[in-house]
Coordinates of N, CA and C in Angstrom, one line a residue:
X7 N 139.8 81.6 -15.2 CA 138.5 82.3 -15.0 C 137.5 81.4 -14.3
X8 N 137.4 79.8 -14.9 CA 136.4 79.2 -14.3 C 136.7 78.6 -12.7
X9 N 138.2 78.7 -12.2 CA 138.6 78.9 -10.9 C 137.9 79.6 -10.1
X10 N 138.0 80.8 -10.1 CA 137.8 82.6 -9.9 C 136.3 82.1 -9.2
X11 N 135.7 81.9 -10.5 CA 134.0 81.6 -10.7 C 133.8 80.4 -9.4
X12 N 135.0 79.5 -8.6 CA 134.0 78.4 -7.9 C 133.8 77.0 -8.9
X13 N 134.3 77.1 -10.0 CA 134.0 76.2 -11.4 C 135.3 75.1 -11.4
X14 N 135.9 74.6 -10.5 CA 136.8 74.1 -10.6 C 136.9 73.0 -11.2
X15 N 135.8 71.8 -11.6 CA 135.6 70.9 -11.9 C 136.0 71.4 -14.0
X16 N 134.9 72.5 -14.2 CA 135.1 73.4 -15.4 C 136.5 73.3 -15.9
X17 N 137.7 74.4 -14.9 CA 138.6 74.9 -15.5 C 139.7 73.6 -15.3
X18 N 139.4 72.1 -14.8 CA 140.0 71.3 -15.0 C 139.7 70.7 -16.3
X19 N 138.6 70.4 -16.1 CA 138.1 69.6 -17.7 C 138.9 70.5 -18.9
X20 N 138.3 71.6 -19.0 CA 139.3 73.1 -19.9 C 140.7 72.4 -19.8
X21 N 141.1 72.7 -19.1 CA 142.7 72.0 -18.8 C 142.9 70.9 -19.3
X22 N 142.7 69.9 -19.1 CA 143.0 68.5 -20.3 C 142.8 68.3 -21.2
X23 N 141.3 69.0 -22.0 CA 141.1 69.2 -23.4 C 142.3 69.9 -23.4
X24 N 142.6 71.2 -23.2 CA 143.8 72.2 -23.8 C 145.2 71.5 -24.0
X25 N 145.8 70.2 -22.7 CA 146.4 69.2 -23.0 C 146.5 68.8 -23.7
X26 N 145.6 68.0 -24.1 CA 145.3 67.3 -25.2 C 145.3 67.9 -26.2
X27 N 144.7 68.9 -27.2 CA 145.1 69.5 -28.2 C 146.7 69.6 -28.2
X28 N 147.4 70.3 -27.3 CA 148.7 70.7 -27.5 C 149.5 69.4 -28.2
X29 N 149.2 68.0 -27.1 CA 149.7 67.1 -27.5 C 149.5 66.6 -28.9
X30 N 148.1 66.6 -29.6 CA 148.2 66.1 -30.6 C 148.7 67.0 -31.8
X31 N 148.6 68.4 -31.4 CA 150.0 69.3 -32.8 C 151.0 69.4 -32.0
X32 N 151.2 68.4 -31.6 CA 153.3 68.5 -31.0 C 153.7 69.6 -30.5
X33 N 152.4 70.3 -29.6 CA 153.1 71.7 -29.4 C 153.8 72.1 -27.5
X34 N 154.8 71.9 -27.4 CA 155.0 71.9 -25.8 C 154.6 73.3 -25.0
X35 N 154.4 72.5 -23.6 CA 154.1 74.0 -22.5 C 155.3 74.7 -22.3
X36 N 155.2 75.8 -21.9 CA 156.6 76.3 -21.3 C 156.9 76.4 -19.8
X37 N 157.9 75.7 -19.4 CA 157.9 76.0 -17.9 C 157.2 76.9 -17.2
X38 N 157.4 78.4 -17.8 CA 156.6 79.7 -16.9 C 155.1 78.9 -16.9
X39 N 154.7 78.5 -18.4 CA 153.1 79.0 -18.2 C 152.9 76.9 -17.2
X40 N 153.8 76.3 -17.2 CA 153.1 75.4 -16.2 C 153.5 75.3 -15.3
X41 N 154.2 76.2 -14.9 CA 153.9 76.9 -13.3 C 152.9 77.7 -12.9
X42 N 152.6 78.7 -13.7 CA 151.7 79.6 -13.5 C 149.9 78.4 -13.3
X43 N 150.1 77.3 -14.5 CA 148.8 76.1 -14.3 C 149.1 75.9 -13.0
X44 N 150.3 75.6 -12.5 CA 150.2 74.8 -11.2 C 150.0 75.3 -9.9
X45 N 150.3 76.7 -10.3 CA 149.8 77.7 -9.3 C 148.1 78.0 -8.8
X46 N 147.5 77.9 -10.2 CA 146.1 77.8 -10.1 C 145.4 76.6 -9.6
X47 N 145.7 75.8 -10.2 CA 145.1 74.7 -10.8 C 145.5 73.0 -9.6
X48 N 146.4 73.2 -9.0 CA 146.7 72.5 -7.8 C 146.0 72.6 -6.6
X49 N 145.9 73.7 -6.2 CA 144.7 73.7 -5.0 C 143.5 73.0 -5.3
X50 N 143.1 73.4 -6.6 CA 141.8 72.6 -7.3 C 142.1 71.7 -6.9
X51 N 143.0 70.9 -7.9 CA 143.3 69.2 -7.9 C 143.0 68.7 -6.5
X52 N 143.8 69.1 -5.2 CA 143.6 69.0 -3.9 C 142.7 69.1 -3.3
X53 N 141.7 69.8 -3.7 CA 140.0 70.0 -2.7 C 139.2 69.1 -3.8
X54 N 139.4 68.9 -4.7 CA 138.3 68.0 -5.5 C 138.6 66.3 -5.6
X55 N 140.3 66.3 -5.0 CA 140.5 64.7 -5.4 C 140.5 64.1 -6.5
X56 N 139.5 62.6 -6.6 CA 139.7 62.1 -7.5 C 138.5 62.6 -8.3
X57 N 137.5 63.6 -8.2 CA 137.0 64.3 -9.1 C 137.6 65.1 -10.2
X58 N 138.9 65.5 -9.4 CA 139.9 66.2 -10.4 C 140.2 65.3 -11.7
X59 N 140.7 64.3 -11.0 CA 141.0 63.5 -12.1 C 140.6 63.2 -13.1
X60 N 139.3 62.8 -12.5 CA 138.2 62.7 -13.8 C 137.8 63.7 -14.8
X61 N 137.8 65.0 -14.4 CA 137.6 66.0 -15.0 C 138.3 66.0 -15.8
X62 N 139.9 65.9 -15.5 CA 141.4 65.9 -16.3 C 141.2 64.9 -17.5
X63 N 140.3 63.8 -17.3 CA 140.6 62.9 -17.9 C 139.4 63.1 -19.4
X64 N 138.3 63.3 -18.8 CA 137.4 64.1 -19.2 C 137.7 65.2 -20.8
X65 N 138.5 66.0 -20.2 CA 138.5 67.1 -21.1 C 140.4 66.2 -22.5
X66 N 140.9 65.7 -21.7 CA 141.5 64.9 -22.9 C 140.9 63.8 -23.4
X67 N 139.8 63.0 -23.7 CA 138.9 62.4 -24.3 C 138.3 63.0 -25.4
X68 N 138.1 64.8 -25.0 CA 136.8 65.0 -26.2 C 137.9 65.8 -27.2
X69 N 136.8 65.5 -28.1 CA 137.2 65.9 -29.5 C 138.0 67.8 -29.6
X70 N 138.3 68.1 -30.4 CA 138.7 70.0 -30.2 C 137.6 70.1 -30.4
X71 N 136.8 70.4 -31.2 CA 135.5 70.6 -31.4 C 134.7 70.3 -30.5
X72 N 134.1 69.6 -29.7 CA 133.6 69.5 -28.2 C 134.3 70.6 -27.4
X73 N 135.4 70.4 -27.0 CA 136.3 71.4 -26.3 C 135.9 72.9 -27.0
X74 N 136.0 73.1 -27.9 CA 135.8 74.7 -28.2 C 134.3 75.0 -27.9
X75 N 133.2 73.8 -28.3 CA 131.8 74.0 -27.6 C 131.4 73.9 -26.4
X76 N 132.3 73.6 -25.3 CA 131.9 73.3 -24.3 C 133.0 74.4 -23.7
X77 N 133.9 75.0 -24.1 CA 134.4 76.3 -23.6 C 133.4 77.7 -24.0
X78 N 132.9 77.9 -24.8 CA 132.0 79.0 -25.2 C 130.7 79.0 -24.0
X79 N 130.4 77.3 -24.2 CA 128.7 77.4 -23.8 C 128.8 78.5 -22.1
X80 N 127.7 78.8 -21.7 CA 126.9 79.3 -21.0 C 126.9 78.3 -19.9
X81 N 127.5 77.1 -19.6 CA 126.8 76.4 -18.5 C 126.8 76.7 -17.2
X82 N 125.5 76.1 -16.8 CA 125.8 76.8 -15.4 C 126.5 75.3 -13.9
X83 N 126.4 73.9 -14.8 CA 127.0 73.3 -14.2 C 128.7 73.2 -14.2
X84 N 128.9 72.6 -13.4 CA 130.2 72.9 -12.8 C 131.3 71.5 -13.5
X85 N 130.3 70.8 -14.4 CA 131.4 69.8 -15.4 C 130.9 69.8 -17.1

């Protein structure tokens, strides 16, 4: 969704918190659905660079609890 929106910085950060939770309950992706990420989520990576990264890196740092607050909130900035 925060693709869609122009938010791409957003729906990366989203993406490595989501990472990161998965990783820490041992829970794996499934090929479909990380194709379907890479489908989205690659062009981002590619027009933002090493912003992407950061974002990536970003959203596996914070806590689940940050992550579920920072998925709800209203922001209107784009990290």
């Amino acid at each position: 969704f925060a693709v869609k929106r122009g938010r791409g910085e957003r729906a990366l950060l989203l993406a490595g918190a989501a990472d990161a939770i998965r990783h820490a309950v041992g829970t794996a992706t499934y090929p479909n659905d990380r194709a379907a990420r890479a489908r989205v989520l690659d062009p981002v990576r590619q027009a933002l660079g090493d912003a992407a990264v950061t974002a990536e890196m970003e959203g596996w740092s914070m806590t689940m609890e940050a992550a579920i607050e920072y998925a709800l909130s209203e922001g209107t900035g784009d990290s």
